[in-house]
PDB file of C-alpha atoms in Angstrom:
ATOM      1  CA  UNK A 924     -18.257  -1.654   9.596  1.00 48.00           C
ATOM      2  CA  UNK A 925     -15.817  -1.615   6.980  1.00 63.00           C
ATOM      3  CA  UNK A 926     -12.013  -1.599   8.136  1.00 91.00           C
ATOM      4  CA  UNK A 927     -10.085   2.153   7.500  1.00 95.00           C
ATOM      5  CA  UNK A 928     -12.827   4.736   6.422  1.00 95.00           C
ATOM      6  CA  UNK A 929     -11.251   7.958   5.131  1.00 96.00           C
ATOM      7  CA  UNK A 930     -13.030  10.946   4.447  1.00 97.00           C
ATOM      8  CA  UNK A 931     -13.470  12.969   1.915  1.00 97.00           C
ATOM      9  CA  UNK A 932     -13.219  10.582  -0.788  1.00 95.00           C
ATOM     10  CA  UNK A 933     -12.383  13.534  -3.447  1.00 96.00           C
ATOM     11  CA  UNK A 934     -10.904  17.085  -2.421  1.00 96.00           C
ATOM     12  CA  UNK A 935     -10.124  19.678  -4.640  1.00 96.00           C
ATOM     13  CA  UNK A 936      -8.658  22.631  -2.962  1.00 94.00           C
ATOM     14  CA  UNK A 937      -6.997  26.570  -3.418  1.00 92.00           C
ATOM     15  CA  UNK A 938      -3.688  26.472  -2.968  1.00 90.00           C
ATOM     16  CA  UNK A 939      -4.402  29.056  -0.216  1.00 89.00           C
ATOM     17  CA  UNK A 940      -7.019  26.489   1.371  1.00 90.00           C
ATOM     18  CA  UNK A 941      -6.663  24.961   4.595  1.00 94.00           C
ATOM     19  CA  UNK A 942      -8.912  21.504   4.596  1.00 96.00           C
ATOM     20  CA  UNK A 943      -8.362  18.326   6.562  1.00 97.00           C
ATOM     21  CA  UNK A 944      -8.338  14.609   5.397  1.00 98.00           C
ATOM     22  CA  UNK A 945      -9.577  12.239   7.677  1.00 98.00           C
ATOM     23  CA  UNK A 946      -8.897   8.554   8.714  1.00 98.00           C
ATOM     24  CA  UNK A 947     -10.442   6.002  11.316  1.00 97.00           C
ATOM     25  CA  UNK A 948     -10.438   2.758  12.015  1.00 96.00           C
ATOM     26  CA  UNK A 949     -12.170   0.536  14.460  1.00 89.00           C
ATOM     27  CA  UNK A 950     -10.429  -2.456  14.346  1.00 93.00           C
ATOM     28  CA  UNK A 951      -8.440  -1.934  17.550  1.00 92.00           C
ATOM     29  CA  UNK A 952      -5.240  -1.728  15.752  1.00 92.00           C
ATOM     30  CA  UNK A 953      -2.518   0.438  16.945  1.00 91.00           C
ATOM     31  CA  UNK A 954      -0.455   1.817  14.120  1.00 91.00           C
ATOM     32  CA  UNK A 955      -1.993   4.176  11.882  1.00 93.00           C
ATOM     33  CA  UNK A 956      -0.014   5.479   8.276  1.00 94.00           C
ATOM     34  CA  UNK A 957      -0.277   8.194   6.056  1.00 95.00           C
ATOM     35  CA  UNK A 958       0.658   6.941   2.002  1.00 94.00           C
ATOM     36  CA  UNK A 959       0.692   9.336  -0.894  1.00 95.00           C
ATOM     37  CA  UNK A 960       0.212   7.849  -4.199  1.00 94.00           C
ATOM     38  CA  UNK A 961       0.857   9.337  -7.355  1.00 91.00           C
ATOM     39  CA  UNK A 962       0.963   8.755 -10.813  1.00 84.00           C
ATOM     40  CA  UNK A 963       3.537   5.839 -12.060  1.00 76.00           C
ATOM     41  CA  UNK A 964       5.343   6.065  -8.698  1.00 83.00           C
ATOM     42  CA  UNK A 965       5.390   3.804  -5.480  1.00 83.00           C
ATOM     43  CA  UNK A 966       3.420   4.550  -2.727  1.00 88.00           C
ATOM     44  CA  UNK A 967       5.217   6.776  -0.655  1.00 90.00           C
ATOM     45  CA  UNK A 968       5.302   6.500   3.027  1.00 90.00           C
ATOM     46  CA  UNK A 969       4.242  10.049   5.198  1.00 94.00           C
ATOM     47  CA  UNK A 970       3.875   9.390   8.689  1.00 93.00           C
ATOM     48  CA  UNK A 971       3.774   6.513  11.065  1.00 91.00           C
ATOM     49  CA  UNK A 972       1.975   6.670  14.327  1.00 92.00           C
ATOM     50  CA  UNK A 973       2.061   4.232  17.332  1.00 87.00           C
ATOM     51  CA  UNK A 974       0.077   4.426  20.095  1.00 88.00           C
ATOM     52  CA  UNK A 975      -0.830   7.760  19.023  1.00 87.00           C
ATOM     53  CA  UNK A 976       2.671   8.734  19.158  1.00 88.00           C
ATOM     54  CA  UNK A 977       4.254  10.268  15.835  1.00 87.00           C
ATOM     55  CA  UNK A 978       7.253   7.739  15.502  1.00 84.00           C
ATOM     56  CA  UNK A 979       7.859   8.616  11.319  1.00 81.00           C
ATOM     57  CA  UNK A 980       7.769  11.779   9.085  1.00 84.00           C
ATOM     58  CA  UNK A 981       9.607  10.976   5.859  1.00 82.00           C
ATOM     59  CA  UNK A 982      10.892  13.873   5.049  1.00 87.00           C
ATOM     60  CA  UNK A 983       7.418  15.307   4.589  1.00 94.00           C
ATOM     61  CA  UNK A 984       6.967  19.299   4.004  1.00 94.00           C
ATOM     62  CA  UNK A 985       5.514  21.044   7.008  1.00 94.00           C
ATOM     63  CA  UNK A 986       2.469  21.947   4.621  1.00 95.00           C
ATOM     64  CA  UNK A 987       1.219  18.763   5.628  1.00 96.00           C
ATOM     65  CA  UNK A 988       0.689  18.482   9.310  1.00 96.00           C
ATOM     66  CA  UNK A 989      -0.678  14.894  10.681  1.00 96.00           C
ATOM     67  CA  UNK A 990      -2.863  14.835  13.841  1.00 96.00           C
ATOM     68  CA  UNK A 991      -3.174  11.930  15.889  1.00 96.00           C
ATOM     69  CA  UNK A 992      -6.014  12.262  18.979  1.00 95.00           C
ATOM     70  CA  UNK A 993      -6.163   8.316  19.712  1.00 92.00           C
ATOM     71  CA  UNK A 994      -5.758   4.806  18.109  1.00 90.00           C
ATOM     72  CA  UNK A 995      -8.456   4.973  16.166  1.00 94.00           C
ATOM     73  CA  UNK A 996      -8.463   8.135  14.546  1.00 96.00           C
ATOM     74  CA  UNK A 997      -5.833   9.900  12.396  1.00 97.00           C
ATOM     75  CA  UNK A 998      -5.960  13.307  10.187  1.00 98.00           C
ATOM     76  CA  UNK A 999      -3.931  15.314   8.182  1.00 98.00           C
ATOM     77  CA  UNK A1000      -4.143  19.243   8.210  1.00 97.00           C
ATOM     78  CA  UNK A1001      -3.415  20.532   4.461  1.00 96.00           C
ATOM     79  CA  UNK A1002      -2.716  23.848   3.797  1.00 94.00           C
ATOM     80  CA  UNK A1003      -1.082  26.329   1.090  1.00 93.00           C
ATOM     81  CA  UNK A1004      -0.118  23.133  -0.566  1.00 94.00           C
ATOM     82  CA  UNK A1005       1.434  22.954  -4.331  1.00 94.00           C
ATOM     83  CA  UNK A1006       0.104  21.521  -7.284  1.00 93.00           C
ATOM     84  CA  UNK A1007       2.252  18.692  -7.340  1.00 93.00           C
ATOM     85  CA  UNK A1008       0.805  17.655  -4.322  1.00 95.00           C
ATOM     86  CA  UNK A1009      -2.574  16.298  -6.298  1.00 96.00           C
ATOM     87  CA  UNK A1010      -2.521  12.919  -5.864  1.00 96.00           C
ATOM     88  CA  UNK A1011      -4.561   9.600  -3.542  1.00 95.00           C
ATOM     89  CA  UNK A1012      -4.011   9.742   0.022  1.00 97.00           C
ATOM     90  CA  UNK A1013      -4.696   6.385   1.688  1.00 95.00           C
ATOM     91  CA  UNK A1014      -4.174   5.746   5.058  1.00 96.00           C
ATOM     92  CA  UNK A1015      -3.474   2.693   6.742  1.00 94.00           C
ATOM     93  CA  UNK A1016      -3.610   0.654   9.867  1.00 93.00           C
ATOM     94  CA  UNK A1017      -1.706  -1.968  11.338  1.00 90.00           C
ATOM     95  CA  UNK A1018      -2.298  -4.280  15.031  1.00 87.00           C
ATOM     96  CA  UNK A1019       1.500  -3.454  15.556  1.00 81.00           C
ATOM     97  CA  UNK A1020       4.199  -0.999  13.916  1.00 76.00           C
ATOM     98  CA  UNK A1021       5.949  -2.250  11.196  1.00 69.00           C
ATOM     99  CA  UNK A1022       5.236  -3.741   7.860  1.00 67.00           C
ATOM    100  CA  UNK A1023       6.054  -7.014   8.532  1.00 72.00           C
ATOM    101  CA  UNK A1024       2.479  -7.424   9.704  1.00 73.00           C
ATOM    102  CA  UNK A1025       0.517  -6.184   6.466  1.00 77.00           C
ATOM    103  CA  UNK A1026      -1.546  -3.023   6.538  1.00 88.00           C
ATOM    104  CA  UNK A1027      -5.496  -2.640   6.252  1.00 91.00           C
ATOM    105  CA  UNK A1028      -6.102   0.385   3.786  1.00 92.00           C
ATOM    106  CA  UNK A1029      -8.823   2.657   3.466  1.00 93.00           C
ATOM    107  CA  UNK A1030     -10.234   3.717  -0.301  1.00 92.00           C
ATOM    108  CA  UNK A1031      -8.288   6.868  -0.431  1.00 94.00           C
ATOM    109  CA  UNK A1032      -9.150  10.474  -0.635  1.00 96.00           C
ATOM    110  CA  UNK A1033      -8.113  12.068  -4.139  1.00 95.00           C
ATOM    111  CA  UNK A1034      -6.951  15.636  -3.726  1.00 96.00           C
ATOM    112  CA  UNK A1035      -6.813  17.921  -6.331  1.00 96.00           C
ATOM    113  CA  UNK A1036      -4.920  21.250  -6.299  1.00 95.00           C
ATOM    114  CA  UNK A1037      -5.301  23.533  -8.490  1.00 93.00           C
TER     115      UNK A1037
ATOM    116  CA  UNK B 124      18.089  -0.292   0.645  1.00 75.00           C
ATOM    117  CA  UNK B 125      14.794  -2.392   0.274  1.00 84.00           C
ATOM    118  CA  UNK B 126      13.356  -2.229  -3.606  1.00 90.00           C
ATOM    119  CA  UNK B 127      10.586  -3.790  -5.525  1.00 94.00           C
ATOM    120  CA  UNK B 128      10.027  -3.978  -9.228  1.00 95.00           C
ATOM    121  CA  UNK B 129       7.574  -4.422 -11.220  1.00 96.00           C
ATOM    122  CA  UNK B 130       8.812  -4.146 -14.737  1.00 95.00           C
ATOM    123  CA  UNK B 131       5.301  -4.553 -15.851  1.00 97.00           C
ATOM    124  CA  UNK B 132       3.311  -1.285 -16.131  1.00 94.00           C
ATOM    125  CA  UNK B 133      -0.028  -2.776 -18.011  1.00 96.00           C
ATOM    126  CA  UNK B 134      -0.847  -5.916 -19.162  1.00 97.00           C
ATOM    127  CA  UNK B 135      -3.933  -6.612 -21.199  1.00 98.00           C
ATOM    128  CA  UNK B 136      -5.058  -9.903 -21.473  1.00 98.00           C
ATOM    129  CA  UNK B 137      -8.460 -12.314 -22.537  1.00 98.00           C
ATOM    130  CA  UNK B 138     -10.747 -13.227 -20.482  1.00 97.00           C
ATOM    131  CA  UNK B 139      -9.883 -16.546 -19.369  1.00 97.00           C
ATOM    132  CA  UNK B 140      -6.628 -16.641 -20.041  1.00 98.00           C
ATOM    133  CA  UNK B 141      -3.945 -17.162 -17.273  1.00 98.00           C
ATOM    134  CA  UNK B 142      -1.562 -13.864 -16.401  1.00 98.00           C
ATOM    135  CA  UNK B 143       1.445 -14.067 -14.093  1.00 98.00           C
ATOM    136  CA  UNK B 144       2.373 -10.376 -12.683  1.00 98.00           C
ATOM    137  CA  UNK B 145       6.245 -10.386 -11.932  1.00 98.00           C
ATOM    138  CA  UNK B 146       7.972  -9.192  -8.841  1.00 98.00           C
ATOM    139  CA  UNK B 147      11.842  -8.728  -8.082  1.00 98.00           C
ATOM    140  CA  UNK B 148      12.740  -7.275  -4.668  1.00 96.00           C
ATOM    141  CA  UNK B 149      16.591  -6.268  -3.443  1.00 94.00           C
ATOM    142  CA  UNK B 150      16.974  -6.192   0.574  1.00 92.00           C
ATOM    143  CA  UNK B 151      19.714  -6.850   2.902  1.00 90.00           C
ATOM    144  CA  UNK B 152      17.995  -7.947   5.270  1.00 89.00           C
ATOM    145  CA  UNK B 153      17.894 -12.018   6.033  1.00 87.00           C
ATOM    146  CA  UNK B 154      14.675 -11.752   7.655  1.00 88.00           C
ATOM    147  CA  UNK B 155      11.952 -10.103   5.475  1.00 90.00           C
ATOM    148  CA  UNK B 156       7.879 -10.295   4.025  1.00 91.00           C
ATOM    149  CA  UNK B 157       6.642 -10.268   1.096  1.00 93.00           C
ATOM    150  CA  UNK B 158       3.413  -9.287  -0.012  1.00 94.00           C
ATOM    151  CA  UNK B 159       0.811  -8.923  -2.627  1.00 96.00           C
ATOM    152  CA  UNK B 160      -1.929  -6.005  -2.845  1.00 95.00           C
ATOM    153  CA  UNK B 161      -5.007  -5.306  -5.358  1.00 96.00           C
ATOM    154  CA  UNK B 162      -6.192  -1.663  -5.599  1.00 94.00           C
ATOM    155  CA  UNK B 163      -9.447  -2.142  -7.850  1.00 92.00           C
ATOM    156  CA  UNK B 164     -11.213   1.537  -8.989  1.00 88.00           C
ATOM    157  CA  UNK B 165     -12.269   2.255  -5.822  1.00 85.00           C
ATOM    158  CA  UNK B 166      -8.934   2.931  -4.301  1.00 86.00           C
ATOM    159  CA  UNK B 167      -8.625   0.636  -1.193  1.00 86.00           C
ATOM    160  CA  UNK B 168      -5.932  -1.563  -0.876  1.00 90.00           C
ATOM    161  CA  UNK B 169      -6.688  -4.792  -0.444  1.00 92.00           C
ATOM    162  CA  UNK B 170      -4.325  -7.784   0.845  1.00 91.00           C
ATOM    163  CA  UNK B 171      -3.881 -10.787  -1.291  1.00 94.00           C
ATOM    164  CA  UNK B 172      -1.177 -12.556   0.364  1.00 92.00           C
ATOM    165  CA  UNK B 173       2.412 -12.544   3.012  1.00 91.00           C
ATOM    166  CA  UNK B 174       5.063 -14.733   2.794  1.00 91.00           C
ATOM    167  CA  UNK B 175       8.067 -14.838   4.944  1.00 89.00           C
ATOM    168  CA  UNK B 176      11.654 -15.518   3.506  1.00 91.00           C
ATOM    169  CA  UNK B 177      11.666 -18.429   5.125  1.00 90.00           C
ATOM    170  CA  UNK B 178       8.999 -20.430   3.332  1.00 86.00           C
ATOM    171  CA  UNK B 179       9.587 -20.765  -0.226  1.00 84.00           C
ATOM    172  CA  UNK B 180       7.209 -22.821  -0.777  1.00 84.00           C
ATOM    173  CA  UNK B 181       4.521 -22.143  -3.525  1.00 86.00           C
ATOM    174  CA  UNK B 182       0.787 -21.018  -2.703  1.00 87.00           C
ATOM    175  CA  UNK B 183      -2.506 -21.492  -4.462  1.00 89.00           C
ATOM    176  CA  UNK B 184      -5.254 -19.774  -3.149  1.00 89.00           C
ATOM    177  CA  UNK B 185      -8.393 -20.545  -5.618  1.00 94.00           C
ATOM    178  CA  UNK B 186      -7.373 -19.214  -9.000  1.00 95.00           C
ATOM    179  CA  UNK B 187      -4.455 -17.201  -7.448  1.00 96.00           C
ATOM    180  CA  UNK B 188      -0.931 -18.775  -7.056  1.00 95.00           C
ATOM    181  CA  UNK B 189       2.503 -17.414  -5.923  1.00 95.00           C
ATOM    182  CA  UNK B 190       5.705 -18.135  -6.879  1.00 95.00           C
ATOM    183  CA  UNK B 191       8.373 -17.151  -4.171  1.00 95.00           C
ATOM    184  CA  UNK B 192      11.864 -17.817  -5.491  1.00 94.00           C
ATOM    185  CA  UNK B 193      14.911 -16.259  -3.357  1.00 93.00           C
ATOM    186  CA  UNK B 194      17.609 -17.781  -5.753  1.00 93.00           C
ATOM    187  CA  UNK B 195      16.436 -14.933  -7.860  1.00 95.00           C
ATOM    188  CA  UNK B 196      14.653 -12.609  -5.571  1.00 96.00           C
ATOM    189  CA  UNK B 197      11.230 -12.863  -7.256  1.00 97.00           C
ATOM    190  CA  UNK B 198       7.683 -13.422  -6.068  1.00 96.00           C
ATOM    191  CA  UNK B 199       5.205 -14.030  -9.412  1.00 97.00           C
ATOM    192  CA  UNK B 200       1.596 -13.909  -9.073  1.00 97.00           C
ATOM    193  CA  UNK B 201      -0.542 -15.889 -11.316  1.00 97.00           C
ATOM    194  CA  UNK B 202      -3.565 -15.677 -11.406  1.00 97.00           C
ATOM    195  CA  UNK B 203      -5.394 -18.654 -13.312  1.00 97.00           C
ATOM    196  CA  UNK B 204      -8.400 -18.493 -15.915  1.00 97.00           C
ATOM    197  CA  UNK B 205      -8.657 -14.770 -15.349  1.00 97.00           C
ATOM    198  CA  UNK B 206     -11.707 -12.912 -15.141  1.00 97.00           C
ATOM    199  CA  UNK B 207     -12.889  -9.372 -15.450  1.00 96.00           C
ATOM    200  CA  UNK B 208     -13.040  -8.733 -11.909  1.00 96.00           C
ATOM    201  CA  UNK B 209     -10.196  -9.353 -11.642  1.00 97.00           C
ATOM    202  CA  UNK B 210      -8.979  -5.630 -13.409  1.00 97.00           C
ATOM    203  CA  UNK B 211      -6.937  -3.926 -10.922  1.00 97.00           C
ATOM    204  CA  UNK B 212      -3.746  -2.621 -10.318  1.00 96.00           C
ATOM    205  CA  UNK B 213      -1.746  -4.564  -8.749  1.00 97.00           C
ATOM    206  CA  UNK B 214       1.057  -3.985  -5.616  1.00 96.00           C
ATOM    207  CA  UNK B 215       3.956  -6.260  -4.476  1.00 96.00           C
ATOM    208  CA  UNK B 216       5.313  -5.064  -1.215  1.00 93.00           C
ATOM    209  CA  UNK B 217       8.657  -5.801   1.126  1.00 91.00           C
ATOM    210  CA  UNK B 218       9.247  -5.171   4.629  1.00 88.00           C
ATOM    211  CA  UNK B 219      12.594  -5.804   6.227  1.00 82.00           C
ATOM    212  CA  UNK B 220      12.861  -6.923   9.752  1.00 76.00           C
ATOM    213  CA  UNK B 221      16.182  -5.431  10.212  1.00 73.00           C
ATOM    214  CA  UNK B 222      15.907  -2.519   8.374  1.00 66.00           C
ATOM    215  CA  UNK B 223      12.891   0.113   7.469  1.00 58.00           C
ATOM    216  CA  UNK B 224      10.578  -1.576   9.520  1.00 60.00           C
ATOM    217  CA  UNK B 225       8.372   0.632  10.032  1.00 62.00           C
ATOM    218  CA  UNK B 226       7.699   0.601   6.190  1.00 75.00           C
ATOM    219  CA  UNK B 227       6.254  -1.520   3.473  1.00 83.00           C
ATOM    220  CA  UNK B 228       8.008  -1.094   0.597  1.00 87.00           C
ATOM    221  CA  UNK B 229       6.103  -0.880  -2.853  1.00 90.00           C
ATOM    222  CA  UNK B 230       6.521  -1.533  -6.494  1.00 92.00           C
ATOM    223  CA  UNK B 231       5.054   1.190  -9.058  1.00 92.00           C
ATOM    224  CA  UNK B 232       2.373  -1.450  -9.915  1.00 94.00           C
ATOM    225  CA  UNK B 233       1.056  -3.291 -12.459  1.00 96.00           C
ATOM    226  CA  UNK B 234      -2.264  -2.832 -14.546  1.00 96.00           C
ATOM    227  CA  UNK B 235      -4.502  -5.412 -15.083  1.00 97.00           C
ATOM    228  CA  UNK B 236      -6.791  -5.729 -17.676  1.00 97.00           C
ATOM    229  CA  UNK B 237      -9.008  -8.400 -18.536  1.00 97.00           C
ATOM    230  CA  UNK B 238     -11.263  -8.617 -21.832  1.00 97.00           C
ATOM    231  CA  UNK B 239     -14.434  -9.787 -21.827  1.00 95.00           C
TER     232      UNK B 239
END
C-alpha cells in the first residue's frame, strides 16, 4: 500500500464540467492538503484539513470546493473552472498539522481545461 | 514572510559528475525546518531530508549531502557522482514554527538532468 493515492491521475475537463479529484491515505495521519502546481511557480497551498476539520482555504475560488468525510480520505469538487486552472494537483498528508513535520505526497492528478 | 529560492531553474550535467542544487530561504521566525523534496516524472513528492535551525551541522546520506548554513540562509544539496536516476526536479521547502505553520513553503524548483 503505497502512502497518498490520488485519483484520476490525468483529467481533462469542459469548463462547464463538474468532476471530482480524489485523495486517500492510509497511513493514519491526520492532516490532509490540497497543493496546486503550475508551471515555473511554487507549489501553492489550497486547503488544510485537521481532523477532518477545514482549518485553511488560501484564498481559493469557490469553483473549487474541498470535501473532507474522515482522516483518511479527502476530495475536491471542480466545477465551471477556467483555463488557467490546468495544472498538477497533489495532495498531501501529514501525522500532525503543520509543516514542520514534512508531508507524504501522492503522484498528482494533472487537470486539463480546455 | 517565509521565502525560498532557487535561482536555479535547470541544470544539465554528466553522468558522474557531482551537482550541488542551491537554496536561500528568508523567515522571521527563530524556530524553523528545512527541507528537501524530489518530484521524478511521475509526480509524487518524495522527501529527501529535514533539518531544524538548530543543527547546522552537515549531512551525508549515501551520495547525497546537505549544506545548512544560517550565516547566509542557505541549504545546498549535493548530490555526489550523479547518476541518471537521479533526473528530477527538485524542491527545497521552509516551515516556520511561529508563523505559517500550517504551510510548507516552496521554491519554484530546480531541474535536474543527468547525461548518460
Amino acid at each position: 500500500e503505497t502512502g497518498v493515492t490520488q485519483t484520476p491521475r490525468h483529467l481533462v475537463m469542459g469548463m462547464t464540467n463538474k468532476k471530482s479529484l480524489k485523495c486517500e491515505q492510509h497511513l493514519g495521519h491526520n492532516a490532509m492538503y490540497w497543493y496546486k502546481q503550475s508551471a515555473k511557480k511554487p507549489l501553492e497551498l489550497m486547503f488544510v484539513y485537521n481532523f477532518k476539520e477545514q482549518t485553511e482555504n488560501n484564498s481559493v475560488p469557490s469553483r473549487f470546493s474541498p470535501e473532507c468525510p474522515n482522516s483518511s480520505h479527502l476530495f475536491l469538487h471542480l466545477h465551471t473552472l477556467q483555463p488557467e486552472d490546468s495544472a498538477l494537483y497533489l495532495c498531501a498528508s501529514s501525522r500532525w498539522t503543520g509543516g514542520n513535520y514534512g508531508y507524504t505526497f501522492g503522484s498528482g492528478t494533472r487537470l486539463t481545461v480546455v | 514572510a517565509q521565502k525560498v529560492t532557487q535561482a536555479q531553474t535547470e541544470i544539465s550535467v554528466v553522468e558522474k559528475e557531482d551537482v550541488t542544487l542551491d537554496c536561500v530561504y528568508e523567515t522571521r521566525d527563530t524556530t524553523y525546518y528545512l527541507f528537501w523534496y524530489k518530484q521524478p516524472p511521475s509526480g509524487e513528492l518524495v522527501f529527501l531530508i529535514r533539518r531544524n535551525s538548530f543543527d547546522e551541522q552537515n549531512e551525508i546520506s549515501g551520495r547525497y549531502s546537505w549544506n545548512f548554513q544560517k550565516s547566509t540562509s542557505s541549504f545546498n544539496f549535493t548530490i555526489t557522482a550523479s547518476q541518471v536516476v537521479d533526473s528530477a526536479v527538485y524542491f527545497c521547502a521552509l516551515s516556520g514554527v511561529q508563523t505559517g505553520a500550517n504551510n510548507l513553503f516552496f521554491g519554484t524548483g530546480t531541474r535536474l538532468t543527468v547525461i548518460p
